[in-house]
Amino acid sequence: MTADNNITTFYKLEDGYTVTRLDARDCTLIFRDGNHDIVAIMDGCRKSLTHINPYKERRLNSREKNILFRFIRSAEFQINTDVADFLGLSIMRLSGGREEYLNEQELKKLLSGRLNCVSLYVGRLRMRTVKIAAYSRCGGCTLVNAKIKKLIVENSCDVLLDLRDNDSIEAVRIGENFSGSLNLSRSSVESVVLNNNCRCDLTVAESRRCFNLIIADVYSGNLNIKDSCFHGIEIGYYCYAVINLVKNWGRRDISIGDSFRGTLNLDDVEVYTLNLGKDCKGKISVASRNIGSEGREIHIDDDFAGTLDLQNASGIERIDVGSHARGRFNLLGNHGIKVAKFDKYFNGYADFSNSSVEYVSADYGSSGDFVLNDCEQLVLLELPRYKNSNIVTEKKPIEIAGDSHSLYYRYRPQYLPYSYFVPFYKKVYHNLKGIFS
């Protein structure tokens, strides 16, 4: 490329193509072909190209786009993302503010090794599977335009990944010891897997497809899913993340592993069962105000020492709590709850005031506090015979019966469904038996 600088700036390109600027103070560049016909008019001042307008709706072919790319590189012009999208280029920003522009072949070569840049904007990339090599570093990696099916991030990467509005991506696999973020809003993702020890802010809003989310052990960060459909969500051991699920629906359960230490907020989430593992010390808050969300259940394993707030969870009908629970259970004013069962050695605090609970039970060795004021639907309270629990209620039982194991306080003369008394594991067994038969 050669350039003449007079009143008119004139760049001679290959194959007879030219770029001219009529006045050195003007911000308009004209791209012409070998016949001197106008191909495009470009906006650019001070070595910065901001927009390319094909002349009279002419379509630039790949050869003409490559000529412009070589012109930009040799004349040391800077471009923005609009120009990068138009020419199918990628922008890599390095330390010190320096930028490099890559075509698709150069980008593929770059991704074959370890990534180390301030940011990477992908203007064009067509691959079935893209791997980001282990120990890569990138402050912002924008993959909106990438036509890929699967993204694999290998171990120990520090990357901010943006796949918003990507209509090609189907699967994302994040390796161990990942630090960064992942935004999959309005994408077509179907499967997301994060391996052990990830510190990741994960965002999904308005997903185009139902997806599976599996997060392994020791996860931290912020997990936000809104207005989306998921097949199931499974999170492993020792999670101390802040999890917000708002206006979602799922086909399978939400399961949180042992030793949960974070915060879980579910607001109008349509899923049948929430399962919490052992030794939970986190805070769980559920709100379900949608009509038709009844029949939901919460199952908590042993040694629960956190807080469960179901005050606004009108769709929750049943909670099953494992042994040695000592946490706080707030069901004040809950008009969906029917059954609450606590396993042996319960020593926590449960407030059912002004709720619709019908059956409450606590097993051997329990000595916790039960507040049952204004529980007009309460039929039966079952407590261990030889350990005193603190019961706060203005109601008097119409009958008290007992056996060698429990005392039964009956408050209304009616019989409860058999399903209220069936342990959770037996319900699961019968359901599986029915499926396989």
Coordinates of C-alpha atoms in Angstrom, one line a residue:
M1 CA 0.0 0.0 0.0
T2 CA 1.2 3.5 -0.8
A3 CA -0.2 6.9 0.4
D4 CA 0.0 10.4 -1.1
N5 CA -0.8 13.2 1.4
N6 CA -1.9 16.5 -0.1
I7 CA -5.3 18.2 0.2
T8 CA -6.5 14.8 -0.8
T9 CA -5.3 11.7 1.1
F10 CA -4.8 8.9 -1.4
Y11 CA -4.1 5.3 -0.5
K12 CA -3.2 2.9 -3.4
L13 CA -4.3 -0.6 -2.5
E14 CA -3.8 -3.9 -4.3
D15 CA -5.7 -4.9 -7.5
G16 CA -6.3 -1.2 -8.3
Y17 CA -8.5 -0.5 -5.2
T18 CA -8.0 2.9 -3.5
V19 CA -9.1 4.7 -0.4
T20 CA -9.3 8.5 -0.5
R21 CA -10.1 11.3 1.9
L22 CA -11.1 14.5 0.1
D23 CA -9.9 16.8 2.8
A24 CA -7.4 16.1 5.6
R25 CA -10.0 17.6 8.1
D26 CA -12.8 15.4 6.8
C27 CA -13.9 12.3 8.5
T28 CA -15.1 10.5 5.4
L29 CA -13.1 7.8 3.6
I30 CA -14.1 6.5 0.2
F31 CA -13.3 2.9 -0.9
R32 CA -13.2 2.4 -4.6
D33 CA -12.5 -0.6 -6.9
G34 CA -10.2 -0.9 -9.9
N35 CA -12.9 0.8 -12.1
H36 CA -12.9 3.7 -9.8
D37 CA -16.5 2.8 -8.7
I38 CA -17.4 3.5 -5.1
V39 CA -17.6 0.3 -3.0
A40 CA -18.2 1.8 0.4
I41 CA -18.1 5.0 2.3
M42 CA -16.3 4.8 5.7
D43 CA -16.4 7.0 8.8
G44 CA -13.0 7.6 10.2
C45 CA -11.1 10.4 11.9
R46 CA -7.5 10.5 13.3
K47 CA -6.7 6.9 12.2
S48 CA -9.9 5.5 13.8
L49 CA -12.4 3.7 11.6
T50 CA -15.9 3.6 13.2
H51 CA -18.3 2.6 10.5
I52 CA -18.4 1.1 6.9
N53 CA -21.4 1.9 4.7
P54 CA -21.7 -0.2 1.5
Y55 CA -22.4 2.2 -1.4
K56 CA -26.0 2.0 -2.7
E57 CA -26.5 -1.3 -0.8
R58 CA -23.6 -3.0 -2.6
R59 CA -22.4 -6.2 -0.9
L60 CA -18.7 -6.4 -0.2
N61 CA -17.3 -9.8 -1.1
S62 CA -14.7 -11.7 0.9
R63 CA -11.9 -10.4 -1.3
E64 CA -12.8 -6.8 -0.8
K65 CA -13.2 -7.3 3.0
N66 CA -9.7 -8.8 3.0
I67 CA -8.3 -5.9 1.1
L68 CA -9.8 -3.5 3.7
F69 CA -8.4 -5.6 6.5
R70 CA -4.9 -5.4 5.1
F71 CA -5.4 -1.6 4.6
I72 CA -6.4 -1.2 8.2
R73 CA -3.4 -3.2 9.4
S74 CA -0.8 -1.5 7.2
A75 CA -2.1 2.0 7.7
E76 CA -2.3 1.4 11.5
F77 CA -6.0 2.3 11.7
Q78 CA -8.0 1.5 14.9
I79 CA -11.4 -0.1 14.5
N80 CA -14.4 -0.6 16.8
T81 CA -16.6 -3.7 17.2
D82 CA -19.1 -2.6 14.5
V83 CA -16.3 -2.6 11.9
A84 CA -14.9 -5.8 13.3
D85 CA -18.4 -7.5 12.9
F86 CA -18.7 -6.1 9.3
L87 CA -15.3 -7.4 8.2
G88 CA -15.3 -10.6 10.3
L89 CA -12.3 -9.6 12.4
S90 CA -11.5 -10.1 16.0
I91 CA -10.0 -7.5 18.3
M92 CA -7.4 -8.5 20.9
R93 CA -6.4 -5.8 23.4
L94 CA -3.0 -6.2 25.1
S95 CA -1.4 -4.4 28.0
G96 CA -0.6 -0.8 27.4
G97 CA -3.7 -0.3 25.3
R98 CA -2.2 -1.8 22.2
E99 CA -4.7 -3.6 19.9
E100 CA -4.2 -6.4 17.3
Y101 CA -6.8 -7.3 14.6
L102 CA -7.1 -10.9 13.6
N103 CA -8.9 -12.7 10.8
E104 CA -10.5 -16.1 11.5
Q105 CA -7.4 -18.2 10.6
E106 CA -5.2 -16.0 12.9
L107 CA -7.8 -16.3 15.7
K108 CA -7.9 -20.1 15.5
K109 CA -4.1 -20.1 15.7
L110 CA -4.2 -17.8 18.8
L111 CA -6.8 -20.1 20.5
S112 CA -4.5 -23.2 19.9
G113 CA -2.2 -21.9 22.7
R114 CA -2.5 -20.2 26.0
L115 CA -4.5 -16.9 25.9
N116 CA -3.0 -13.9 27.6
C117 CA -4.6 -10.6 26.9
V118 CA -6.6 -7.8 28.4
S119 CA -9.7 -8.5 26.3
L120 CA -10.7 -10.4 23.2
Y121 CA -13.7 -9.6 21.0
V122 CA -14.6 -12.3 18.5
G123 CA -16.0 -11.0 15.3
R124 CA -16.1 -14.3 13.3
L125 CA -15.3 -17.8 14.4
R126 CA -16.7 -21.1 13.0
M127 CA -15.7 -24.2 14.9
R128 CA -17.7 -27.0 16.5
T129 CA -15.6 -27.1 19.6
V130 CA -13.4 -24.3 21.1
K131 CA -10.9 -24.9 23.8
I132 CA -9.4 -22.2 26.0
A133 CA -6.0 -23.6 27.1
A134 CA -5.2 -24.1 30.8
Y135 CA -3.8 -21.1 32.7
S136 CA -5.2 -18.6 30.2
R137 CA -5.8 -15.0 31.3
C138 CA -8.3 -12.7 29.6
G139 CA -10.2 -9.8 31.3
G140 CA -13.1 -10.0 28.8
C141 CA -13.7 -12.6 26.2
T142 CA -16.8 -11.8 24.1
L143 CA -18.1 -14.7 22.0
V144 CA -21.5 -13.4 20.9
N145 CA -20.6 -13.9 17.2
A146 CA -18.8 -17.3 17.6
K147 CA -20.6 -20.1 15.7
I148 CA -19.6 -22.8 18.1
K149 CA -21.5 -25.7 19.6
K150 CA -19.2 -26.4 22.6
L151 CA -16.9 -24.3 24.7
I152 CA -14.3 -26.0 26.9
V153 CA -12.3 -24.0 29.4
E154 CA -9.4 -26.0 30.8
N155 CA -8.1 -25.9 34.4
S156 CA -6.9 -22.8 36.2
C157 CA -8.1 -20.2 33.8
D158 CA -8.9 -16.6 34.8
V159 CA -11.3 -15.4 32.1
L160 CA -14.5 -13.3 31.9
L161 CA -16.7 -15.1 29.3
D162 CA -19.6 -13.3 27.6
L163 CA -21.9 -15.5 25.4
R164 CA -25.0 -13.4 25.6
D165 CA -27.3 -13.8 22.6
N166 CA -25.2 -16.6 21.2
D167 CA -27.7 -18.7 19.2
S168 CA -25.2 -21.5 18.5
I169 CA -23.7 -22.5 21.8
E170 CA -25.1 -25.8 23.3
A171 CA -22.6 -26.9 25.9
V172 CA -20.1 -25.2 28.2
R173 CA -17.5 -27.1 30.3
I174 CA -15.5 -25.2 32.9
G175 CA -12.4 -26.8 34.3
E176 CA -11.2 -26.9 37.9
N177 CA -9.8 -23.8 39.7
F178 CA -11.6 -21.4 37.4
S179 CA -11.8 -17.7 38.3
G180 CA -13.9 -15.3 36.4
S181 CA -17.5 -15.0 35.1
L182 CA -19.8 -16.6 32.6
N183 CA -22.8 -14.8 31.1
L184 CA -25.2 -17.0 29.1
S185 CA -28.3 -14.8 28.9
R186 CA -30.6 -15.3 25.9
S187 CA -28.3 -18.0 24.6
S188 CA -29.3 -21.5 23.3
V189 CA -27.1 -23.4 25.9
E190 CA -28.4 -26.8 26.9
S191 CA -25.7 -28.0 29.3
V192 CA -23.4 -26.1 31.7
V193 CA -20.9 -27.9 33.9
L194 CA -18.5 -26.3 36.4
N195 CA -15.8 -28.5 38.0
N196 CA -14.3 -28.3 41.5
N197 CA -13.2 -25.1 43.2
C198 CA -14.6 -22.6 40.8
R199 CA -15.0 -18.9 41.8
C200 CA -17.4 -17.8 39.1
D201 CA -20.2 -15.3 38.7
L202 CA -22.7 -17.2 36.5
T203 CA -25.7 -15.4 34.9
V204 CA -28.5 -16.8 32.8
A205 CA -31.5 -14.7 31.9
E206 CA -34.3 -15.5 29.4
S207 CA -32.7 -18.7 28.2
R208 CA -33.8 -19.8 24.7
R209 CA -33.7 -23.5 25.7
C210 CA -34.1 -25.6 28.9
F211 CA -30.6 -26.4 30.2
N212 CA -28.9 -28.7 32.8
L213 CA -26.6 -27.0 35.3
I214 CA -24.1 -29.1 37.3
I215 CA -21.7 -27.4 39.6
A216 CA -19.1 -29.6 41.5
D217 CA -17.6 -29.1 44.9
V218 CA -16.4 -25.9 46.6
Y219 CA -18.2 -23.3 44.4
S220 CA -18.3 -19.6 45.3
G221 CA -19.5 -16.5 43.5
N222 CA -22.9 -15.2 42.4
L223 CA -25.3 -17.5 40.6
N224 CA -28.2 -15.6 39.0
I225 CA -30.9 -17.4 36.9
K226 CA -34.0 -15.4 35.8
D227 CA -36.9 -16.0 33.5
S228 CA -35.4 -19.3 32.3
C229 CA -36.1 -23.0 32.0
F230 CA -33.8 -25.7 33.4
H231 CA -34.1 -29.5 33.4
G232 CA -32.3 -29.7 36.8
I233 CA -29.8 -27.9 39.0
E234 CA -27.2 -29.8 41.0
I235 CA -24.5 -28.2 43.2
G236 CA -21.9 -30.1 45.1
Y237 CA -20.2 -30.1 48.5
Y238 CA -19.3 -26.9 50.5
C239 CA -20.9 -24.3 48.3
Y240 CA -20.7 -20.7 49.7
A241 CA -22.2 -18.8 46.8
V242 CA -25.0 -16.3 46.6
I243 CA -27.7 -18.0 44.5
N244 CA -30.7 -16.1 43.2
L245 CA -33.3 -18.0 41.1
V246 CA -36.2 -15.8 40.0
K247 CA -39.3 -16.7 37.9
N248 CA -37.8 -20.0 36.6
W249 CA -39.3 -23.4 35.9
G250 CA -37.7 -26.8 35.9
R251 CA -38.5 -30.4 35.0
R252 CA -36.3 -31.9 37.7
D253 CA -35.3 -31.0 41.2
I254 CA -32.9 -28.5 42.6
S255 CA -30.2 -30.3 44.7
I256 CA -27.6 -28.6 47.0
G257 CA -24.9 -30.7 48.4
D258 CA -23.5 -31.1 52.0
S259 CA -22.1 -28.2 54.0
F260 CA -23.9 -25.4 52.2
R261 CA -22.7 -22.1 53.6
G262 CA -24.2 -19.6 51.1
T263 CA -27.5 -17.9 50.5
L264 CA -30.2 -19.4 48.4
N265 CA -33.2 -17.3 47.2
L266 CA -36.0 -18.9 45.2
D267 CA -38.7 -16.5 44.0
D268 CA -41.5 -18.1 41.9
V269 CA -39.4 -21.0 40.9
E270 CA -41.6 -23.9 39.5
V271 CA -39.8 -27.1 40.6
Y272 CA -41.3 -30.0 42.6
T273 CA -38.5 -30.6 45.1
L274 CA -35.7 -28.7 46.7
N275 CA -33.1 -31.0 48.3
L276 CA -30.5 -29.8 50.8
G277 CA -27.6 -31.9 52.0
K278 CA -26.1 -32.5 55.5
D279 CA -24.6 -29.8 57.7
C280 CA -26.3 -26.9 56.0
K281 CA -25.5 -23.6 57.7
G282 CA -26.7 -21.3 55.0
K283 CA -29.8 -19.1 54.6
I284 CA -32.6 -20.4 52.3
S285 CA -35.5 -18.2 51.4
V286 CA -38.4 -19.4 49.2
A287 CA -41.3 -17.3 47.7
S288 CA -43.9 -18.9 45.5
R289 CA -46.9 -16.8 44.9
N290 CA -47.9 -18.1 41.5
I291 CA -51.3 -19.9 41.2
G292 CA -50.8 -23.5 40.4
S293 CA -47.5 -23.9 42.2
E294 CA -48.9 -26.2 44.9
G295 CA -47.4 -29.6 45.8
R296 CA -43.8 -28.5 46.2
E297 CA -41.6 -30.1 48.8
I298 CA -38.3 -29.4 50.7
H299 CA -36.1 -32.1 52.0
I300 CA -33.2 -31.3 54.3
D301 CA -30.6 -33.8 55.4
D302 CA -29.1 -34.2 58.9
D303 CA -27.4 -31.5 61.1
F304 CA -29.2 -28.5 59.6
A305 CA -28.1 -25.3 61.4
G306 CA -29.1 -22.6 59.0
T307 CA -32.2 -20.6 58.4
L308 CA -35.2 -21.6 56.3
D309 CA -37.6 -18.8 55.5
L310 CA -40.9 -20.0 53.9
Q311 CA -43.1 -17.1 55.0
N312 CA -44.0 -16.2 51.4
A313 CA -43.8 -19.7 50.0
S314 CA -47.4 -20.5 49.5
G315 CA -46.6 -23.3 47.0
I316 CA -44.6 -25.4 49.6
E317 CA -46.8 -28.1 51.0
R318 CA -44.3 -30.3 52.9
I319 CA -40.9 -30.1 54.6
D320 CA -38.9 -33.1 55.8
V321 CA -35.9 -32.3 58.1
G322 CA -33.2 -34.8 59.1
S323 CA -31.8 -35.6 62.5
H324 CA -30.0 -33.2 64.8
A325 CA -31.4 -30.1 63.2
R326 CA -30.9 -26.9 65.3
G327 CA -31.7 -24.2 62.8
R328 CA -34.6 -21.7 62.5
F329 CA -37.7 -22.4 60.5
N330 CA -39.9 -19.5 59.7
L331 CA -43.3 -20.5 58.3
L332 CA -45.2 -17.5 59.8
G333 CA -48.4 -16.9 57.7
N334 CA -47.6 -19.7 55.2
H335 CA -50.9 -20.7 53.7
G336 CA -49.6 -23.6 51.6
I337 CA -47.8 -25.8 54.2
K338 CA -49.6 -29.0 55.2
V339 CA -46.9 -31.3 56.6
A340 CA -43.7 -30.6 58.6
K341 CA -41.7 -33.6 59.8
F342 CA -38.5 -33.4 62.0
D343 CA -36.3 -36.4 62.6
K344 CA -34.8 -37.3 65.9
Y345 CA -32.9 -34.9 68.2
F346 CA -34.5 -31.7 66.8
N347 CA -33.3 -28.7 68.8
G348 CA -34.2 -25.8 66.7
Y349 CA -37.0 -23.2 66.5
A350 CA -40.0 -23.5 64.2
D351 CA -42.7 -20.9 63.9
F352 CA -45.9 -22.0 62.2
S353 CA -48.1 -19.2 63.5
N354 CA -51.1 -18.3 61.3
S355 CA -50.2 -21.0 58.8
S356 CA -52.2 -23.8 57.2
V357 CA -50.2 -26.6 58.7
E358 CA -52.2 -29.8 59.4
Y359 CA -49.6 -32.2 60.7
V360 CA -46.3 -31.6 62.7
S361 CA -44.1 -34.3 64.0
A362 CA -40.7 -34.6 65.8
D363 CA -38.9 -37.9 66.4
Y364 CA -37.0 -39.3 69.4
G365 CA -34.9 -37.0 71.6
S366 CA -36.4 -33.8 70.1
S367 CA -36.5 -30.7 72.4
G368 CA -37.0 -27.8 70.1
D369 CA -39.5 -25.0 70.1
F370 CA -42.7 -25.1 68.1
V371 CA -44.9 -22.0 67.8
L372 CA -48.4 -22.9 66.6
N373 CA -50.5 -19.8 67.3
D374 CA -53.6 -19.3 65.1
C375 CA -53.1 -22.6 63.3
E376 CA -56.8 -23.2 62.5
Q377 CA -56.1 -26.2 60.2
L378 CA -53.9 -28.1 62.7
V379 CA -55.1 -31.6 63.1
L380 CA -52.3 -33.6 64.7
L381 CA -49.1 -32.8 66.6
E382 CA -46.8 -35.8 67.3
L383 CA -43.9 -35.4 69.7
P384 CA -41.5 -37.8 71.5
R385 CA -42.8 -39.2 74.7
Y386 CA -39.8 -38.9 76.9
K387 CA -38.3 -35.5 75.8
N388 CA -40.1 -32.3 76.4
S389 CA -40.4 -29.8 73.5
N390 CA -41.6 -26.3 74.1
I391 CA -45.0 -25.8 72.5
V392 CA -46.5 -22.4 72.2
T393 CA -50.2 -22.4 71.2
E394 CA -53.5 -21.1 72.3
K395 CA -55.4 -24.2 71.2
K396 CA -56.3 -27.0 73.5
P397 CA -56.2 -30.6 72.1
I398 CA -59.5 -32.4 71.9
E399 CA -57.6 -35.7 72.6
I400 CA -54.2 -36.8 73.8
A401 CA -53.0 -40.4 73.0
G402 CA -49.7 -42.1 73.4
D403 CA -47.6 -45.2 72.8
S404 CA -44.1 -46.2 73.9
H405 CA -42.6 -43.9 71.4
S406 CA -44.7 -40.7 71.0
L407 CA -47.5 -38.5 72.3
Y408 CA -50.3 -37.5 69.9
Y409 CA -52.1 -34.3 70.3
R410 CA -55.3 -34.1 68.2
Y411 CA -56.9 -30.8 67.6
R412 CA -59.5 -31.5 65.0
P413 CA -61.7 -34.6 64.6
Q414 CA -60.6 -35.7 61.2
Y415 CA -58.3 -38.2 59.6
L416 CA -55.2 -37.2 57.6
P417 CA -54.0 -38.8 54.3
Y418 CA -51.7 -41.7 54.5
S419 CA -49.1 -39.8 52.5
Y420 CA -48.5 -37.4 55.4
F421 CA -47.0 -40.2 57.4
V422 CA -44.9 -42.0 54.8
P423 CA -41.1 -41.2 55.1
F424 CA -39.6 -39.5 52.1
Y425 CA -37.3 -42.4 51.2
K426 CA -40.3 -44.7 51.0
K427 CA -42.1 -42.3 48.7
V428 CA -39.0 -42.2 46.5
Y429 CA -38.8 -46.0 46.5
H430 CA -42.5 -46.4 45.5
N431 CA -42.2 -43.8 42.8
L432 CA -39.1 -45.5 41.3
K433 CA -40.8 -48.9 41.6
G434 CA -43.7 -47.6 39.6
I435 CA -41.5 -46.1 37.0
F436 CA -39.5 -49.2 36.4
S437 CA -42.5 -51.5 36.5

